[in-house]
Amino acid sequence: MHFTPGSRSLLAARGGIGRSIAERLRDAGATVFVWDLHEPGFDGVSFAKVDVSVAAQIERALARVAEASGTVDILVTTPASSA
Amino acid sequence: MSTSVLDFDPAEWRRSIEVNLMSFYEVCRHVIPMMKRSGYGRVVNMTSIAGKEGSPFRSAYSAAKAGVIAFTKSLAKELADTNIRVNAIAPATIDTEILLQLSPDDVRALIQKSPMKRLGTVEEVAALALWLCSESCSFSTGATFDVSGGRAVY
């Protein structure tokens, strides 16, 4: 498995699976942005409160990611809901 | 949450499609232009075995997750001549806090559906996701990968 050093990842995430992926990407050296309705309970990632089904919220949050990081290399979408 | 098709509140059904299908479309259509500009990207969409099997009393969720599987194929083909790969993961029942919403009997019934007779772990799903996020994933796109302990049959 190979990652370009300094990969920039964005996780539209919720729940335990999203958290585990975010932590592993962080530990692999990626810059990790997490979008969720709830604060993640772990360190080393940038968090923004975003409802990922709402375009206007995505646009605002993505502008901040672009400012901080330039681009996104990895996108993981895990909006877990059991309903 | 388990509700029959006939008993479902139509507004809740629609909301489930918003969260479990529209969100993928919205996030992808905003983020992929960045990847196209840089010439590289790896996209992983979390779907569910419900999208393959059609789980009873979870019609909106199942329909949305089937939609994610097809959306992943469409998007992957549109981007196949770039260095952007788009894949999905379809877990069966994973040991997460969502299971706390179910009765112990329901959880036992889900475990019995698994040929391995156990729940999956978040670590097992994350290990696959990490590979799909890596440059090693170069010739796979539009695919849905099972993490189901042998339950998925296609």
mmCIF file with all atom_site columns, C-alpha atoms in Angstrom, chain B residues 27-145:
data_model
loop_
_atom_site.group_PDB
_atom_site.id
_atom_site.type_symbol
_atom_site.label_atom_id
_atom_site.label_alt_id
_atom_site.label_comp_id
_atom_site.label_asym_id
_atom_site.label_entity_id
_atom_site.label_seq_id
_atom_site.pdbx_PDB_ins_code
_atom_site.Cartn_x
_atom_site.Cartn_y
_atom_site.Cartn_z
_atom_site.occupancy
_atom_site.B_iso_or_equiv
_atom_site.pdbx_formal_charge
_atom_site.auth_seq_id
_atom_site.auth_comp_id
_atom_site.auth_asym_id
_atom_site.auth_atom_id
_atom_site.pdbx_PDB_model_num
ATOM 1   C CA . VAL B 1 27  ? -20.151 15.648  -1.904  1.00 0.00 ? 27  VAL B CA 1
ATOM 2   C CA . CYS B 1 28  ? -18.777 14.040  -5.077  1.00 0.00 ? 28  CYS B CA 1
ATOM 3   C CA . ARG B 1 29  ? -19.976 16.741  -7.433  1.00 0.00 ? 29  ARG B CA 1
ATOM 4   C CA . HIS B 1 30  ? -18.280 19.372  -5.278  1.00 0.00 ? 30  HIS B CA 1
ATOM 5   C CA . VAL B 1 31  ? -15.003 17.586  -4.517  1.00 0.00 ? 31  VAL B CA 1
ATOM 6   C CA . ILE B 1 32  ? -14.233 15.834  -7.807  1.00 0.00 ? 32  ILE B CA 1
ATOM 7   C CA . PRO B 1 33  ? -13.552 19.050  -9.759  1.00 0.00 ? 33  PRO B CA 1
ATOM 8   C CA . MET B 1 34  ? -10.605 19.584  -7.354  1.00 0.00 ? 34  MET B CA 1
ATOM 9   C CA . MET B 1 35  ? -9.312  16.103  -8.092  1.00 0.00 ? 35  MET B CA 1
ATOM 10  C CA . LYS B 1 36  ? -9.668  16.672  -11.831 1.00 0.00 ? 36  LYS B CA 1
ATOM 11  C CA . ARG B 1 37  ? -7.613  19.849  -11.567 1.00 0.00 ? 37  ARG B CA 1
ATOM 12  C CA . SER B 1 38  ? -4.826  18.087  -9.661  1.00 0.00 ? 38  SER B CA 1
ATOM 13  C CA . GLY B 1 39  ? -5.086  14.970  -11.848 1.00 0.00 ? 39  GLY B CA 1
ATOM 14  C CA . TYR B 1 40  ? -5.380  12.475  -8.990  1.00 0.00 ? 40  TYR B CA 1
ATOM 15  C CA . GLY B 1 41  ? -8.046  11.131  -6.667  1.00 0.00 ? 41  GLY B CA 1
ATOM 16  C CA . ARG B 1 42  ? -9.328  8.152   -4.730  1.00 0.00 ? 42  ARG B CA 1
ATOM 17  C CA . VAL B 1 43  ? -13.012 8.081   -3.769  1.00 0.00 ? 43  VAL B CA 1
ATOM 18  C CA . VAL B 1 44  ? -14.567 5.535   -1.405  1.00 0.00 ? 44  VAL B CA 1
ATOM 19  C CA . ASN B 1 45  ? -18.333 5.419   -0.908  1.00 0.00 ? 45  ASN B CA 1
ATOM 20  C CA . MET B 1 46  ? -19.722 3.469   2.032   1.00 0.00 ? 46  MET B CA 1
ATOM 21  C CA . THR B 1 47  ? -22.770 1.484   0.987   1.00 0.00 ? 47  THR B CA 1
ATOM 22  C CA . SER B 1 48  ? -24.266 -1.600  2.651   1.00 0.00 ? 48  SER B CA 1
ATOM 23  C CA . ILE B 1 49  ? -25.245 -5.182  2.028   1.00 0.00 ? 49  ILE B CA 1
ATOM 24  C CA . ALA B 1 50  ? -28.803 -3.811  2.358   1.00 0.00 ? 50  ALA B CA 1
ATOM 25  C CA . GLY B 1 51  ? -28.261 -2.228  -1.069  1.00 0.00 ? 51  GLY B CA 1
ATOM 26  C CA . LYS B 1 52  ? -27.679 -5.697  -2.542  1.00 0.00 ? 52  LYS B CA 1
ATOM 27  C CA . GLU B 1 53  ? -30.171 -7.780  -0.568  1.00 0.00 ? 53  GLU B CA 1
ATOM 28  C CA . GLY B 1 54  ? -32.986 -5.282  0.047   1.00 0.00 ? 54  GLY B CA 1
ATOM 29  C CA . SER B 1 55  ? -33.496 -5.546  3.812   1.00 0.00 ? 55  SER B CA 1
ATOM 30  C CA . PRO B 1 56  ? -37.110 -5.982  4.973   1.00 0.00 ? 56  PRO B CA 1
ATOM 31  C CA . PHE B 1 57  ? -38.491 -2.994  6.902   1.00 0.00 ? 57  PHE B CA 1
ATOM 32  C CA . ARG B 1 58  ? -35.548 -0.857  5.764   1.00 0.00 ? 58  ARG B CA 1
ATOM 33  C CA . SER B 1 59  ? -36.803 0.010   2.283   1.00 0.00 ? 59  SER B CA 1
ATOM 34  C CA . ALA B 1 60  ? -35.561 3.607   2.090   1.00 0.00 ? 60  ALA B CA 1
ATOM 35  C CA . TYR B 1 61  ? -32.103 2.711   3.386   1.00 0.00 ? 61  TYR B CA 1
ATOM 36  C CA . SER B 1 62  ? -31.874 -0.290  1.059   1.00 0.00 ? 62  SER B CA 1
ATOM 37  C CA . ALA B 1 63  ? -33.003 1.728   -1.972  1.00 0.00 ? 63  ALA B CA 1
ATOM 38  C CA . ALA B 1 64  ? -30.544 4.524   -1.149  1.00 0.00 ? 64  ALA B CA 1
ATOM 39  C CA . LYS B 1 65  ? -27.639 2.101   -0.730  1.00 0.00 ? 65  LYS B CA 1
ATOM 40  C CA . ALA B 1 66  ? -28.478 0.328   -4.004  1.00 0.00 ? 66  ALA B CA 1
ATOM 41  C CA . GLY B 1 67  ? -28.408 3.812   -5.502  1.00 0.00 ? 67  GLY B CA 1
ATOM 42  C CA . VAL B 1 68  ? -24.912 4.393   -4.107  1.00 0.00 ? 68  VAL B CA 1
ATOM 43  C CA . ILE B 1 69  ? -23.698 1.174   -5.772  1.00 0.00 ? 69  ILE B CA 1
ATOM 44  C CA . ALA B 1 70  ? -24.996 2.286   -9.191  1.00 0.00 ? 70  ALA B CA 1
ATOM 45  C CA . PHE B 1 71  ? -23.862 5.886   -8.675  1.00 0.00 ? 71  PHE B CA 1
ATOM 46  C CA . THR B 1 72  ? -20.352 4.608   -7.916  1.00 0.00 ? 72  THR B CA 1
ATOM 47  C CA . LYS B 1 73  ? -20.325 2.647   -11.197 1.00 0.00 ? 73  LYS B CA 1
ATOM 48  C CA . SER B 1 74  ? -21.553 5.618   -13.241 1.00 0.00 ? 74  SER B CA 1
ATOM 49  C CA . LEU B 1 75  ? -19.074 8.059   -11.735 1.00 0.00 ? 75  LEU B CA 1
ATOM 50  C CA . ALA B 1 76  ? -16.175 5.611   -12.041 1.00 0.00 ? 76  ALA B CA 1
ATOM 51  C CA . LYS B 1 77  ? -16.831 5.077   -15.736 1.00 0.00 ? 77  LYS B CA 1
ATOM 52  C CA . GLU B 1 78  ? -17.092 8.810   -16.370 1.00 0.00 ? 78  GLU B CA 1
ATOM 53  C CA . LEU B 1 79  ? -13.657 9.244   -14.737 1.00 0.00 ? 79  LEU B CA 1
ATOM 54  C CA . ALA B 1 80  ? -11.985 6.053   -15.991 1.00 0.00 ? 80  ALA B CA 1
ATOM 55  C CA . ASP B 1 81  ? -9.651  7.912   -18.355 1.00 0.00 ? 81  ASP B CA 1
ATOM 56  C CA . THR B 1 82  ? -8.323  10.034  -15.479 1.00 0.00 ? 82  THR B CA 1
ATOM 57  C CA . ASN B 1 83  ? -6.247  8.971   -12.461 1.00 0.00 ? 83  ASN B CA 1
ATOM 58  C CA . ILE B 1 84  ? -9.342  9.139   -10.246 1.00 0.00 ? 84  ILE B CA 1
ATOM 59  C CA . ARG B 1 85  ? -10.688 5.821   -8.958  1.00 0.00 ? 85  ARG B CA 1
ATOM 60  C CA . VAL B 1 86  ? -14.156 5.488   -7.444  1.00 0.00 ? 86  VAL B CA 1
ATOM 61  C CA . ASN B 1 87  ? -15.145 2.404   -5.444  1.00 0.00 ? 87  ASN B CA 1
ATOM 62  C CA . ALA B 1 88  ? -17.644 1.373   -2.791  1.00 0.00 ? 88  ALA B CA 1
ATOM 63  C CA . ILE B 1 89  ? -17.610 -0.847  0.288   1.00 0.00 ? 89  ILE B CA 1
ATOM 64  C CA . ALA B 1 90  ? -20.659 -2.939  1.232   1.00 0.00 ? 90  ALA B CA 1
ATOM 65  C CA . PRO B 1 91  ? -20.371 -4.139  4.830   1.00 0.00 ? 91  PRO B CA 1
ATOM 66  C CA . ALA B 1 92  ? -22.751 -6.613  6.424   1.00 0.00 ? 92  ALA B CA 1
ATOM 67  C CA . THR B 1 93  ? -23.401 -6.125  10.146  1.00 0.00 ? 93  THR B CA 1
ATOM 68  C CA . ILE B 1 94  ? -20.475 -4.359  11.815  1.00 0.00 ? 94  ILE B CA 1
ATOM 69  C CA . ASP B 1 95  ? -19.989 -4.028  15.568  1.00 0.00 ? 95  ASP B CA 1
ATOM 70  C CA . THR B 1 96  ? -20.739 -0.289  16.006  1.00 0.00 ? 96  THR B CA 1
ATOM 71  C CA . GLU B 1 97  ? -22.897 1.848   18.258  1.00 0.00 ? 97  GLU B CA 1
ATOM 72  C CA . ILE B 1 98  ? -25.736 1.601   15.720  1.00 0.00 ? 98  ILE B CA 1
ATOM 73  C CA . LEU B 1 99  ? -26.356 -1.943  17.019  1.00 0.00 ? 99  LEU B CA 1
ATOM 74  C CA . LEU B 1 100 ? -27.380 -0.439  20.370  1.00 0.00 ? 100 LEU B CA 1
ATOM 75  C CA . GLN B 1 101 ? -30.612 0.596   18.615  1.00 0.00 ? 101 GLN B CA 1
ATOM 76  C CA . LEU B 1 102 ? -31.450 -3.099  18.082  1.00 0.00 ? 102 LEU B CA 1
ATOM 77  C CA . SER B 1 103 ? -32.656 -5.680  20.575  1.00 0.00 ? 103 SER B CA 1
ATOM 78  C CA . PRO B 1 104 ? -30.180 -8.432  21.566  1.00 0.00 ? 104 PRO B CA 1
ATOM 79  C CA . ASP B 1 105 ? -32.445 -10.918 19.741  1.00 0.00 ? 105 ASP B CA 1
ATOM 80  C CA . ASP B 1 106 ? -32.210 -8.872  16.535  1.00 0.00 ? 106 ASP B CA 1
ATOM 81  C CA . VAL B 1 107 ? -28.412 -8.737  16.827  1.00 0.00 ? 107 VAL B CA 1
ATOM 82  C CA . ARG B 1 108 ? -28.288 -12.530 17.356  1.00 0.00 ? 108 ARG B CA 1
ATOM 83  C CA . ALA B 1 109 ? -30.454 -12.989 14.257  1.00 0.00 ? 109 ALA B CA 1
ATOM 84  C CA . LEU B 1 110 ? -28.060 -10.849 12.208  1.00 0.00 ? 110 LEU B CA 1
ATOM 85  C CA . ILE B 1 111 ? -25.064 -12.858 13.454  1.00 0.00 ? 111 ILE B CA 1
ATOM 86  C CA . GLN B 1 112 ? -26.850 -16.086 12.453  1.00 0.00 ? 112 GLN B CA 1
ATOM 87  C CA . LYS B 1 113 ? -27.055 -14.772 8.854   1.00 0.00 ? 113 LYS B CA 1
ATOM 88  C CA . SER B 1 114 ? -23.257 -14.655 8.701   1.00 0.00 ? 114 SER B CA 1
ATOM 89  C CA . PRO B 1 115 ? -21.420 -17.775 7.482   1.00 0.00 ? 115 PRO B CA 1
ATOM 90  C CA . MET B 1 116 ? -18.640 -16.753 9.897   1.00 0.00 ? 116 MET B CA 1
ATOM 91  C CA . LYS B 1 117 ? -21.205 -16.435 12.701  1.00 0.00 ? 117 LYS B CA 1
ATOM 92  C CA . ARG B 1 118 ? -19.817 -13.164 13.986  1.00 0.00 ? 118 ARG B CA 1
ATOM 93  C CA . LEU B 1 119 ? -20.048 -9.403  13.506  1.00 0.00 ? 119 LEU B CA 1
ATOM 94  C CA . GLY B 1 120 ? -17.455 -7.564  11.445  1.00 0.00 ? 120 GLY B CA 1
ATOM 95  C CA . THR B 1 121 ? -15.204 -5.032  13.143  1.00 0.00 ? 121 THR B CA 1
ATOM 96  C CA . VAL B 1 122 ? -14.646 -1.400  12.202  1.00 0.00 ? 122 VAL B CA 1
ATOM 97  C CA . GLU B 1 123 ? -10.949 -2.253  11.840  1.00 0.00 ? 123 GLU B CA 1
ATOM 98  C CA . GLU B 1 124 ? -11.771 -4.809  9.131   1.00 0.00 ? 124 GLU B CA 1
ATOM 99  C CA . VAL B 1 125 ? -13.768 -2.228  7.179   1.00 0.00 ? 125 VAL B CA 1
ATOM 100 C CA . ALA B 1 126 ? -11.110 0.455   7.671   1.00 0.00 ? 126 ALA B CA 1
ATOM 101 C CA . ALA B 1 127 ? -8.330  -1.847  6.416   1.00 0.00 ? 127 ALA B CA 1
ATOM 102 C CA . LEU B 1 128 ? -10.150 -2.287  3.103   1.00 0.00 ? 128 LEU B CA 1
ATOM 103 C CA . ALA B 1 129 ? -10.980 1.429   2.905   1.00 0.00 ? 129 ALA B CA 1
ATOM 104 C CA . LEU B 1 130 ? -7.323  2.339   3.376   1.00 0.00 ? 130 LEU B CA 1
ATOM 105 C CA . TRP B 1 131 ? -6.295  0.157   0.463   1.00 0.00 ? 131 TRP B CA 1
ATOM 106 C CA . LEU B 1 132 ? -9.005  1.693   -1.728  1.00 0.00 ? 132 LEU B CA 1
ATOM 107 C CA . CYS B 1 133 ? -7.673  5.157   -0.717  1.00 0.00 ? 133 CYS B CA 1
ATOM 108 C CA . SER B 1 134 ? -4.122  4.268   -1.702  1.00 0.00 ? 134 SER B CA 1
ATOM 109 C CA . GLU B 1 135 ? -2.210  4.459   -4.955  1.00 0.00 ? 135 GLU B CA 1
ATOM 110 C CA . SER B 1 136 ? -2.083  0.645   -4.888  1.00 0.00 ? 136 SER B CA 1
ATOM 111 C CA . CYS B 1 137 ? -5.736  0.723   -5.957  1.00 0.00 ? 137 CYS B CA 1
ATOM 112 C CA . SER B 1 138 ? -5.045  1.518   -9.595  1.00 0.00 ? 138 SER B CA 1
ATOM 113 C CA . PHE B 1 139 ? -6.931  -1.000  -11.774 1.00 0.00 ? 139 PHE B CA 1
ATOM 114 C CA . SER B 1 140 ? -10.134 -1.263  -9.708  1.00 0.00 ? 140 SER B CA 1
ATOM 115 C CA . THR B 1 141 ? -12.877 1.296   -10.269 1.00 0.00 ? 141 THR B CA 1
ATOM 116 C CA . GLY B 1 142 ? -16.661 1.243   -10.129 1.00 0.00 ? 142 GLY B CA 1
ATOM 117 C CA . ALA B 1 143 ? -16.495 -1.836  -7.926  1.00 0.00 ? 143 ALA B CA 1
ATOM 118 C CA . THR B 1 144 ? -18.347 -2.609  -4.720  1.00 0.00 ? 144 THR B CA 1
ATOM 119 C CA . PHE B 1 145 ? -16.195 -4.608  -2.280  1.00 0.00 ? 145 PHE B CA 1
#
